[in-house]
CSV table of N, CA and C in Angstrom, one decimal:
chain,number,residue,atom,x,y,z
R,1,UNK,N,-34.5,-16.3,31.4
R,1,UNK,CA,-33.6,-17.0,30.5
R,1,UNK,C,-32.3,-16.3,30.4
R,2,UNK,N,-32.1,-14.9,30.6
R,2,UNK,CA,-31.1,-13.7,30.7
R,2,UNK,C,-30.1,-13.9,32.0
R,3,UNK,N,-30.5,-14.8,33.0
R,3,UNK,CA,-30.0,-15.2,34.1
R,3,UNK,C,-28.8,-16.2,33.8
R,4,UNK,N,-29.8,-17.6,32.6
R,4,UNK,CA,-28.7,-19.1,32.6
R,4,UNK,C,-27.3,-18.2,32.1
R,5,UNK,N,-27.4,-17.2,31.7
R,5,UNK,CA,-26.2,-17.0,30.7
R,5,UNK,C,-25.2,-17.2,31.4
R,6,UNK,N,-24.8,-16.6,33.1
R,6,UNK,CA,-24.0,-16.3,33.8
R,6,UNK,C,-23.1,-15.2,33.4
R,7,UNK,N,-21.9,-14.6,33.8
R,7,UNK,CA,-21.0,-13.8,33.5
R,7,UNK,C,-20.6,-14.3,32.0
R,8,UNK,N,-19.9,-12.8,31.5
R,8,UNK,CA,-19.1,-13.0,30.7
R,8,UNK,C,-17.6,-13.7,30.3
R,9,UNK,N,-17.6,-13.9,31.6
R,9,UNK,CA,-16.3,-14.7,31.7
R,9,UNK,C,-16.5,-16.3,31.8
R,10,UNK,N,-17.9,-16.6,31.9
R,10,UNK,CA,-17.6,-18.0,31.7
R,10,UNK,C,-18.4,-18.4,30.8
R,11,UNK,N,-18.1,-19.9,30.8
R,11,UNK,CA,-18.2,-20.5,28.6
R,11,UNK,C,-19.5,-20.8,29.3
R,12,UNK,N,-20.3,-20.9,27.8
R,12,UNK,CA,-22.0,-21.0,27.7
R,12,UNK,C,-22.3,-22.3,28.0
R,13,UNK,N,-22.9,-22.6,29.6
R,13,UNK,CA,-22.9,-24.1,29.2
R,13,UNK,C,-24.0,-24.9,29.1
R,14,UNK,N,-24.7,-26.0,29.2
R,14,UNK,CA,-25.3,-27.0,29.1
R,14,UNK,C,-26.5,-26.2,30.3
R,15,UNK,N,-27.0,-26.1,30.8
R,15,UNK,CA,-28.0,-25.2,31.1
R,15,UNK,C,-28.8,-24.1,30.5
R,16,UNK,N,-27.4,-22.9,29.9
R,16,UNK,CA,-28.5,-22.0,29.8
R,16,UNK,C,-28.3,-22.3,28.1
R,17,UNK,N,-28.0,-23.2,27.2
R,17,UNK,CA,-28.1,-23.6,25.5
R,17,UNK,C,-29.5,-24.0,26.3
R,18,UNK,N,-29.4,-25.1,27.0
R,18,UNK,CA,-31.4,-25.9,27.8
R,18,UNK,C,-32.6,-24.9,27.8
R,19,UNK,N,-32.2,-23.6,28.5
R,19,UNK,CA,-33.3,-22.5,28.5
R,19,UNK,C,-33.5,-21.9,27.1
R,20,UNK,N,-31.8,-21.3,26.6
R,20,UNK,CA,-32.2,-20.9,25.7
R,20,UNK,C,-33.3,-21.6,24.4
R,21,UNK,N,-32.8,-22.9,24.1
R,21,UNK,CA,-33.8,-23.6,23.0
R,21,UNK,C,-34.9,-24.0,23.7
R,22,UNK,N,-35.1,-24.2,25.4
R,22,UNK,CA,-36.8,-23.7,25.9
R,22,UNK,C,-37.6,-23.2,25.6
R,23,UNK,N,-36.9,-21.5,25.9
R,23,UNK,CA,-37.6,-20.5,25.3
R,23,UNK,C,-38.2,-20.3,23.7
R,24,UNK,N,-37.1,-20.8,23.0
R,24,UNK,CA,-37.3,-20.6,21.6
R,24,UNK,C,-38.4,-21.9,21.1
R,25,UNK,N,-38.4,-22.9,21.7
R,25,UNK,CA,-39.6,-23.6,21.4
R,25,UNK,C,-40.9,-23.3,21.8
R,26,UNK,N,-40.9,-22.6,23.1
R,26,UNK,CA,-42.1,-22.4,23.8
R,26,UNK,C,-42.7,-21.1,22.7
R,27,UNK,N,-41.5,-19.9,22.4
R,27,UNK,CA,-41.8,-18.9,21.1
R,27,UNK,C,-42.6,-19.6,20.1
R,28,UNK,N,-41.8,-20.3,19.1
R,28,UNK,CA,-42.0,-21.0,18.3
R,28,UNK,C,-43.6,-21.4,18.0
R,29,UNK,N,-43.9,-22.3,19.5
R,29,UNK,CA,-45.2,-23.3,19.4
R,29,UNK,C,-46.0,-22.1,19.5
R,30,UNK,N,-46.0,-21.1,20.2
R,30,UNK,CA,-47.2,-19.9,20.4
R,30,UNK,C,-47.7,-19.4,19.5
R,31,UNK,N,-46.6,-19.2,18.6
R,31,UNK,CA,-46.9,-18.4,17.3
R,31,UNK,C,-47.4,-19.6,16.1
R,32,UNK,N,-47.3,-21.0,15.9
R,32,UNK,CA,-47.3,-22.0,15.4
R,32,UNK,C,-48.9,-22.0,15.6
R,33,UNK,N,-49.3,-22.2,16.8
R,33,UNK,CA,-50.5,-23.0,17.0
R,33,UNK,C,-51.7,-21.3,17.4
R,34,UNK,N,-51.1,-20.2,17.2
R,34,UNK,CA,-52.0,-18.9,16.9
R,34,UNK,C,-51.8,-19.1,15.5
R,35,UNK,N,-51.1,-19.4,14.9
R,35,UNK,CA,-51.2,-19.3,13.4
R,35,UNK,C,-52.3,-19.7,13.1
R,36,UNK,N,-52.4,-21.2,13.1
R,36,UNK,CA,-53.2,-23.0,13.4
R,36,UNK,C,-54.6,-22.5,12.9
R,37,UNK,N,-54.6,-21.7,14.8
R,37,UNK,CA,-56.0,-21.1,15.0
R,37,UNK,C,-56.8,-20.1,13.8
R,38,UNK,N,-55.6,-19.3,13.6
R,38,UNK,CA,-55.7,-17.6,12.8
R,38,UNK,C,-56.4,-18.3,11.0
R,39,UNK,N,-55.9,-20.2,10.4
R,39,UNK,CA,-55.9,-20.3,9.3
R,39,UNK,C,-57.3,-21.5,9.7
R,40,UNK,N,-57.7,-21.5,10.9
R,40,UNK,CA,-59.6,-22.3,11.0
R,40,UNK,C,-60.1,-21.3,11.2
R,41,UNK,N,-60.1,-20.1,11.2
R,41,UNK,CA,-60.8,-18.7,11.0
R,41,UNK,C,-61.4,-18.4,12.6
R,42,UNK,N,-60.8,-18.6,13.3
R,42,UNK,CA,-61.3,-19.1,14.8
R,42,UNK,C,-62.1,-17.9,15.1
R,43,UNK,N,-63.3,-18.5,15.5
R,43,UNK,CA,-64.6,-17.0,16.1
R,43,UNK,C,-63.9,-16.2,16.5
R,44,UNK,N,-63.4,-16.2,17.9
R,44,UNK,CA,-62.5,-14.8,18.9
R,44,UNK,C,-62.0,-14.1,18.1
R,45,UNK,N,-61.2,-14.8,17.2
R,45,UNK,CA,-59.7,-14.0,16.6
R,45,UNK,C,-60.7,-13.1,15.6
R,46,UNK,N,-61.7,-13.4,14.9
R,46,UNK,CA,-62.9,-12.3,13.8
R,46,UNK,C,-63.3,-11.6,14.7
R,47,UNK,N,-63.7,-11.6,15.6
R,47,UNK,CA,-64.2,-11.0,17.0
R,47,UNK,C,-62.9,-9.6,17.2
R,48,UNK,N,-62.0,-10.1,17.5
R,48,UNK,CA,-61.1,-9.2,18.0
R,48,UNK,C,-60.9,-8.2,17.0
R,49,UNK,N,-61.1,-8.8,15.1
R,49,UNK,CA,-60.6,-7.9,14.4
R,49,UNK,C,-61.5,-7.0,14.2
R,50,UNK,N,-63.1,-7.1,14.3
R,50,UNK,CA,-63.8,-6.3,13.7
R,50,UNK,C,-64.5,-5.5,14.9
R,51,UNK,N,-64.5,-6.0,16.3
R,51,UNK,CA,-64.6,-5.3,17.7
R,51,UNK,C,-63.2,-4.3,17.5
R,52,UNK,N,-62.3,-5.0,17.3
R,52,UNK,CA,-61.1,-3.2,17.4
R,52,UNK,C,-61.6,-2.1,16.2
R,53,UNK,N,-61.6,-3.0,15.1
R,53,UNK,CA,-62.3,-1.8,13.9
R,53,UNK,C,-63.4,-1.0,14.3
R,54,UNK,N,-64.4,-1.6,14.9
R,54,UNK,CA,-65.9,-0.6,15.4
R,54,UNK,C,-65.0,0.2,16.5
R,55,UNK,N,-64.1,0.3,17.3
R,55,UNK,CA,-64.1,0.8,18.3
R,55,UNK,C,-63.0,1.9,18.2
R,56,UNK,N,-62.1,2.0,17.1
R,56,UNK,CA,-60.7,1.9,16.9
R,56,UNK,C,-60.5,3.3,15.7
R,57,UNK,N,-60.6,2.2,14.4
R,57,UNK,CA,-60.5,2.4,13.4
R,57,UNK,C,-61.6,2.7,12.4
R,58,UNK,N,-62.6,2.2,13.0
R,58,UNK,CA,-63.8,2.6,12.3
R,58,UNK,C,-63.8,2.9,9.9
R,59,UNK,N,-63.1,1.8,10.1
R,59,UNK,CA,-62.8,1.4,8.8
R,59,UNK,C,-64.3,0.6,7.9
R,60,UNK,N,-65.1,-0.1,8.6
R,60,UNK,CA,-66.1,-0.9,8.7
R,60,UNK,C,-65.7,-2.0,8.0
R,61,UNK,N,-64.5,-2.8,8.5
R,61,UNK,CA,-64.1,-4.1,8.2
R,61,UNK,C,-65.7,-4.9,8.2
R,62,UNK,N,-66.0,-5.8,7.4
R,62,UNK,CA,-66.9,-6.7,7.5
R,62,UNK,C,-66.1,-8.3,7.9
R,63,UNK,N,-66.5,-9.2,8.1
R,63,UNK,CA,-66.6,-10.6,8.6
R,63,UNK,C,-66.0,-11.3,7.3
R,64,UNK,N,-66.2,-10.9,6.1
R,64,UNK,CA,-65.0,-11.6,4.7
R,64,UNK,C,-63.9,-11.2,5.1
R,65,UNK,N,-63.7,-9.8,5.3
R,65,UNK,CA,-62.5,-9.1,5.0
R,65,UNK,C,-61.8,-9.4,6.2
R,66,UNK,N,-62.5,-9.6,7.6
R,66,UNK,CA,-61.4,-10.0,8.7
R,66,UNK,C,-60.9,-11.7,8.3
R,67,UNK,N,-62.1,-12.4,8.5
R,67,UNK,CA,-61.8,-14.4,8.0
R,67,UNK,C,-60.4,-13.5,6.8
R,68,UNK,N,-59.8,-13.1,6.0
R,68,UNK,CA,-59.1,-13.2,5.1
R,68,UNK,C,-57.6,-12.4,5.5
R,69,UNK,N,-57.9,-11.6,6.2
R,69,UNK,CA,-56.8,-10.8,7.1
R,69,UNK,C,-56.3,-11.9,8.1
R,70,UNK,N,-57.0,-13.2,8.5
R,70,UNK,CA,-57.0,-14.0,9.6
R,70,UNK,C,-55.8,-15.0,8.4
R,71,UNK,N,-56.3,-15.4,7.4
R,71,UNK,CA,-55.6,-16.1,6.5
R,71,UNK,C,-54.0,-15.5,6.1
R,72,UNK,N,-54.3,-14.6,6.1
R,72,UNK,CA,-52.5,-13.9,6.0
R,72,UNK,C,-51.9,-14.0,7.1
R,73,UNK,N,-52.5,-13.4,8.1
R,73,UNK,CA,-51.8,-13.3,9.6
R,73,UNK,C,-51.8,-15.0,10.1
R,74,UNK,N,-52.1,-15.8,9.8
R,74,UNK,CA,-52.0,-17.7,10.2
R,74,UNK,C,-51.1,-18.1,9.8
R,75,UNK,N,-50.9,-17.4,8.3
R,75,UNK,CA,-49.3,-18.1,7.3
R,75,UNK,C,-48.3,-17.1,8.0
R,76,UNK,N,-48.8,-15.9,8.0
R,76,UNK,CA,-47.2,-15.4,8.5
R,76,UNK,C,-46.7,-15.8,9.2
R,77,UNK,N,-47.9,-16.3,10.6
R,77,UNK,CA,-47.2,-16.7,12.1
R,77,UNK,C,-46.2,-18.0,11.7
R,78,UNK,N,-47.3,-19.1,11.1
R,78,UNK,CA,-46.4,-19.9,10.8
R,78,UNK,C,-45.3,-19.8,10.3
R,79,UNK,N,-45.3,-19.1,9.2
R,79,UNK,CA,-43.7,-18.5,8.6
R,79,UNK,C,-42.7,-18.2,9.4
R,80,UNK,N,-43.4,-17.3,10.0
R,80,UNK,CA,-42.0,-16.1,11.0
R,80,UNK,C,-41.5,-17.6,11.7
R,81,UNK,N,-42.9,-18.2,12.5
R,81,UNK,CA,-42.1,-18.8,13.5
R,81,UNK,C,-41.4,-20.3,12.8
R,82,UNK,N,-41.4,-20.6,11.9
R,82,UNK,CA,-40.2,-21.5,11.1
R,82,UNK,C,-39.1,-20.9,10.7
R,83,UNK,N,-39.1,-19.9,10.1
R,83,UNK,CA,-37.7,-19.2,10.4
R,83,UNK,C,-37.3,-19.1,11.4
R,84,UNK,N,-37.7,-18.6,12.3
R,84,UNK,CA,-36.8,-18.6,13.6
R,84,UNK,C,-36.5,-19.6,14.5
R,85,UNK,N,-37.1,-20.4,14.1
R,85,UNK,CA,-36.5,-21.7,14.2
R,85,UNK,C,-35.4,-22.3,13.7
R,86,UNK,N,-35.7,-22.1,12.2
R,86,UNK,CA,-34.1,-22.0,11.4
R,86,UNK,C,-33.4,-21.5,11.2
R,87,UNK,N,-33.3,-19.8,11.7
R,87,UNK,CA,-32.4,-19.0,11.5
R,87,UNK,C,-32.0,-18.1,12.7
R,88,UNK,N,-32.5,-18.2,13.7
R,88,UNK,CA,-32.5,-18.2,14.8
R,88,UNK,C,-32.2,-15.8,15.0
R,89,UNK,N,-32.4,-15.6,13.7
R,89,UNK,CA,-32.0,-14.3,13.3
R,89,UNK,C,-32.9,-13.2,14.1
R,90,UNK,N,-32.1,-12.5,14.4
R,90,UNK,CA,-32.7,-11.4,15.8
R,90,UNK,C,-34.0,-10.4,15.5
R,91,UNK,N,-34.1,-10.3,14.1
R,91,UNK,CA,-35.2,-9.7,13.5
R,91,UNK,C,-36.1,-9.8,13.8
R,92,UNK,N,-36.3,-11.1,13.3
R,92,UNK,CA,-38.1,-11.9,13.7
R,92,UNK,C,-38.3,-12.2,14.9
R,93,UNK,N,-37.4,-12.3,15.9
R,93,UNK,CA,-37.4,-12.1,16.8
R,93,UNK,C,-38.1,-10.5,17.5
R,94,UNK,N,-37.7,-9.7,16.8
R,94,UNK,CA,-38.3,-8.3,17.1
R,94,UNK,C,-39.6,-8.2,16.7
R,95,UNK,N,-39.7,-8.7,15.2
R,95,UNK,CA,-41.3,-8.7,14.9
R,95,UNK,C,-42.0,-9.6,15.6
R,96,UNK,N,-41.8,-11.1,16.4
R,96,UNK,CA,-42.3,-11.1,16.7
R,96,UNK,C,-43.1,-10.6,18.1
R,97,UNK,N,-41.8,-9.8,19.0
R,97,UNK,CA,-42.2,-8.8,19.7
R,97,UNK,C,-43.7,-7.7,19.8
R,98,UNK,N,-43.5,-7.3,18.6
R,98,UNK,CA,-44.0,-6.0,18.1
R,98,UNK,C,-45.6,-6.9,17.8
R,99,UNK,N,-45.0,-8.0,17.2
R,99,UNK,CA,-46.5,-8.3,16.8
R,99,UNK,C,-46.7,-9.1,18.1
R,100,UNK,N,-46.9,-9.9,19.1
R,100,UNK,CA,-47.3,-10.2,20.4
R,100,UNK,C,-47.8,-9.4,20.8
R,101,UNK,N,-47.2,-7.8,20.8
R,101,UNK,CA,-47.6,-6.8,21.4
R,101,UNK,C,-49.1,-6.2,21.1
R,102,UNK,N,-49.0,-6.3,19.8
R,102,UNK,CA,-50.3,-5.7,19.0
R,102,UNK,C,-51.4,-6.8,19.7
R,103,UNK,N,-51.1,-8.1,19.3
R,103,UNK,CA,-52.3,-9.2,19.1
R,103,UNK,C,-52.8,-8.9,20.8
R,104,UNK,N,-51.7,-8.7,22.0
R,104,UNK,CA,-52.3,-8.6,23.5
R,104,UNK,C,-52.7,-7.6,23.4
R,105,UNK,N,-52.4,-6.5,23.3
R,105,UNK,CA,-53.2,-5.4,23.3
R,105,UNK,C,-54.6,-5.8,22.2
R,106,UNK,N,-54.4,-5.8,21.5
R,106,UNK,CA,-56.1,-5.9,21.1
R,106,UNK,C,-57.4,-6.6,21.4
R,107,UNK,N,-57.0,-7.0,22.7
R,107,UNK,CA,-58.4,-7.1,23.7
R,107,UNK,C,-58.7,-5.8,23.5
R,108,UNK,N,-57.6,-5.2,24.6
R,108,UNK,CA,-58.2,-3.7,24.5
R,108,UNK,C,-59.0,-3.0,24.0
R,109,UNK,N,-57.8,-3.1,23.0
R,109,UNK,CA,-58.9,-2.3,21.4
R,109,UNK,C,-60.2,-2.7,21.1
R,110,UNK,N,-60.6,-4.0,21.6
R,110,UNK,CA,-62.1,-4.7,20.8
R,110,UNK,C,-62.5,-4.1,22.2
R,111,UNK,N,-62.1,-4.7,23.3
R,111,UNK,CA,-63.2,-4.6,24.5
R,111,UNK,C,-63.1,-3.5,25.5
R,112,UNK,N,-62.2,-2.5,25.3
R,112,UNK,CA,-62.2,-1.4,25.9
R,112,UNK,C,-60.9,-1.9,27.1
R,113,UNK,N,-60.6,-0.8,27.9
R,113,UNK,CA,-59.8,-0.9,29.2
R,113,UNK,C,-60.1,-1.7,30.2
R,114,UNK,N,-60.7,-2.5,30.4
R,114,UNK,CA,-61.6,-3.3,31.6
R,114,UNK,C,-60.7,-4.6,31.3
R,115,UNK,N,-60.8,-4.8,29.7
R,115,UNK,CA,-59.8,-5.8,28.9
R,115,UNK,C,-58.0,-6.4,29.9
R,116,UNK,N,-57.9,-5.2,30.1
R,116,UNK,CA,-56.4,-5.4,31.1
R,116,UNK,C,-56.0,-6.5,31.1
R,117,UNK,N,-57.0,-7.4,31.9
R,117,UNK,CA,-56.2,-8.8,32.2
R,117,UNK,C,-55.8,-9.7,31.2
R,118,UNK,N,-56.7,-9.8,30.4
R,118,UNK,CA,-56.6,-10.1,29.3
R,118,UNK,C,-55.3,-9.9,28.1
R,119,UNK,N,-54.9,-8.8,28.2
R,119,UNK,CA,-53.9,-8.3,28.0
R,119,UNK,C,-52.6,-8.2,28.1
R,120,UNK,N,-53.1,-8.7,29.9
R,120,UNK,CA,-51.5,-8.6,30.8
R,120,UNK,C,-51.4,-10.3,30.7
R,121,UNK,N,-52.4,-10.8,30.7
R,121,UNK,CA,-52.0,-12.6,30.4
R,121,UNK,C,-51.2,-13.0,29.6
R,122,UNK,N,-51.7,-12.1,28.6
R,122,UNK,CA,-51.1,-12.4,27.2
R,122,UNK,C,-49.3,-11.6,27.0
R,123,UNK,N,-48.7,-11.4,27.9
R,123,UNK,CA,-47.9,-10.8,27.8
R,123,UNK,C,-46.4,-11.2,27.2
R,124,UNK,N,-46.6,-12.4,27.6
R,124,UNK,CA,-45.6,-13.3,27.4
R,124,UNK,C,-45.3,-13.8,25.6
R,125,UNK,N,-46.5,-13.7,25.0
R,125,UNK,CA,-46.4,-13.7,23.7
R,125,UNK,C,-45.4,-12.7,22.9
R,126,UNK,N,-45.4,-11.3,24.0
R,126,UNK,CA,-44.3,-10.1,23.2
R,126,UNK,C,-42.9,-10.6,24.2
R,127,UNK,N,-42.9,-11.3,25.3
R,127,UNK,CA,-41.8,-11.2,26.0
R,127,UNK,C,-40.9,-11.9,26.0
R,128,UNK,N,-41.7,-13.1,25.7
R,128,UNK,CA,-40.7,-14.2,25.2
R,128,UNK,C,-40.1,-14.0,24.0
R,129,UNK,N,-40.7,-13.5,23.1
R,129,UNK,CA,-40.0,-13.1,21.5
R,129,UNK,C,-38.8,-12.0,21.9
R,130,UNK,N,-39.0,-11.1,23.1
R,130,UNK,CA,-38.2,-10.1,23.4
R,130,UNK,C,-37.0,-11.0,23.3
R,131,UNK,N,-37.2,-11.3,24.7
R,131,UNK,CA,-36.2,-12.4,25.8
R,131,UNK,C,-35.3,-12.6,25.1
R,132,UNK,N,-35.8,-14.1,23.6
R,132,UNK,CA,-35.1,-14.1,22.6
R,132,UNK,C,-34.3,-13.0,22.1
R,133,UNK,N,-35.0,-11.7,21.7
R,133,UNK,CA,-34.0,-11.3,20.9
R,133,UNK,C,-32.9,-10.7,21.9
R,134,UNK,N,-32.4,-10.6,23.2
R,134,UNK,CA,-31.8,-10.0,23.8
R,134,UNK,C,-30.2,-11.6,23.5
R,135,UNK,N,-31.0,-12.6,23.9
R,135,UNK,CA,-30.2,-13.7,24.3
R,135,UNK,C,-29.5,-13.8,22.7
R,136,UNK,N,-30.3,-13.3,21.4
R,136,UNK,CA,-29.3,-13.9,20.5
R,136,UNK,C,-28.8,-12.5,20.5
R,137,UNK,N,-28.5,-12.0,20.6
R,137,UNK,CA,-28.0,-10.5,20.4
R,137,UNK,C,-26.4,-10.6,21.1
R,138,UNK,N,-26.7,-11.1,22.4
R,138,UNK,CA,-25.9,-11.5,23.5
R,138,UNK,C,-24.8,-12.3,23.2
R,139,UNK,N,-25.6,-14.0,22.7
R,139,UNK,CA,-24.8,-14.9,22.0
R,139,UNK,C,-23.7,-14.5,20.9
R,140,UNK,N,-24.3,-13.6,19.9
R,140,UNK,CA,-23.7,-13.0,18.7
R,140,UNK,C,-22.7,-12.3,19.2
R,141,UNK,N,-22.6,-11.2,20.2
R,141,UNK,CA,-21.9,-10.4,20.4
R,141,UNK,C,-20.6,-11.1,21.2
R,142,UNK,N,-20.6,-12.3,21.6
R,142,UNK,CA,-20.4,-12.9,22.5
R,142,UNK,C,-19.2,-14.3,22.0
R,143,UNK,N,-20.0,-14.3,20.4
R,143,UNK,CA,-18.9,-15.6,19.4
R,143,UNK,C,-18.0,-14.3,19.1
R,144,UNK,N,-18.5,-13.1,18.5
R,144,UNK,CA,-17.6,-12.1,17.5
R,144,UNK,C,-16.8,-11.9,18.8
R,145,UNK,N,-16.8,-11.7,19.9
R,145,UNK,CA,-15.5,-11.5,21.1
R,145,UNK,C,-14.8,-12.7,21.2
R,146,UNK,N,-15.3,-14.2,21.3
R,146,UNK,CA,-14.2,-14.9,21.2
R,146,UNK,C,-13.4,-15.4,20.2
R,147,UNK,N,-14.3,-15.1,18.8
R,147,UNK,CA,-13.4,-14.6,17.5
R,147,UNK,C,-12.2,-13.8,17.5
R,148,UNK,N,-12.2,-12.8,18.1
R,148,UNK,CA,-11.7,-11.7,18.3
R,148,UNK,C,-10.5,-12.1,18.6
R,149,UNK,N,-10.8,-12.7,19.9
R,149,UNK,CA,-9.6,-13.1,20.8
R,149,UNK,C,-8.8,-14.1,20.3
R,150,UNK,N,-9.6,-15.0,19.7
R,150,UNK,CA,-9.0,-16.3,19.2
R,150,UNK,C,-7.8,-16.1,18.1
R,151,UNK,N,-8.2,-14.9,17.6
R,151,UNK,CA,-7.5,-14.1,16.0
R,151,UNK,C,-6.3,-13.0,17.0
R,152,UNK,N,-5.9,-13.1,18.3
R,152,UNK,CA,-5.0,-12.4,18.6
R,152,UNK,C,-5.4,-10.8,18.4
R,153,UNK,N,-6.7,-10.7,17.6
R,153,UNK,CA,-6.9,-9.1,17.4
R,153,UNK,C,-7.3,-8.5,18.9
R,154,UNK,N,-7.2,-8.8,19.8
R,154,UNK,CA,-7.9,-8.1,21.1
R,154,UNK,C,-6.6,-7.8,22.6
């Protein structure tokens, strides 16, 4: 997506705005429909929480306590990912980085290192939220320069 931008010398055009709101939908729906999943209490996703606890953390999460941790984590995804949808703000963008990151990695954590692939599949859940946050970062830095210029301050 870091590619459509082209130079800084030329205007943003009708291509990479196409990738960019690609990307941000394709973000969007991942996090939307893991939410989906995370708020029908979906087997795996209990699986993952209380397989990383035995292996991990050794907290002794029980099967209430994960189904209800699943219930927070389903609204937030939904959440985050409607805001950044509407605010398109580079933050959530980061968390949802960070949190992609966590959710791929915890094959791992439930099923040990063998897990890898699993993991590496899933990569795109932290990459794309990256991606994003580089392209608005980019964009932003990018109005405030032709602000700049436009205002004769440069």
């Amino acid at each position: 997506a870091l590619l459509l931008l082209g130079s800084e010398n030329e205007p943003v055009n009708l291509l990479s705005r196409l990738g960019t709101e690609l990307l941000l939908v394709a973000t969007v729906s991942t996090f939307v429909v893991h939410g989906y999943q995370a708020l029908q209490l979906y087997g795996p996703f209990v699986d993952l929480i209380l397989l990383s606890d035995q292996r991990l953390f050794r907290l002794g999460i029980e099967q209430q306590a994960a189904e209800k941790f699943l219930l927070i984590i389903g609204w937030t995804d939904i959440a985050i990912a409607t805001l950044l949808l509407l605010t398109r703000w580079k933050f959530i963008a980061i968390y949802m980085f960070i949190w992609g990151l966590i959710t791929a990695s915890s094959r791992m954590a439930a099923f040990g290192i063998d897990a890898w692939p699993e993991t590496t599949i899933r990569a795109a859940n932290a990459g794309a939220p990256l991606a994003l946050f580089f392209l608005f970062r980019y964009l932003a830095n990018r109005k405030q320069s032709e602000l700049v210029e436009a205002a004769g301050l440069k």
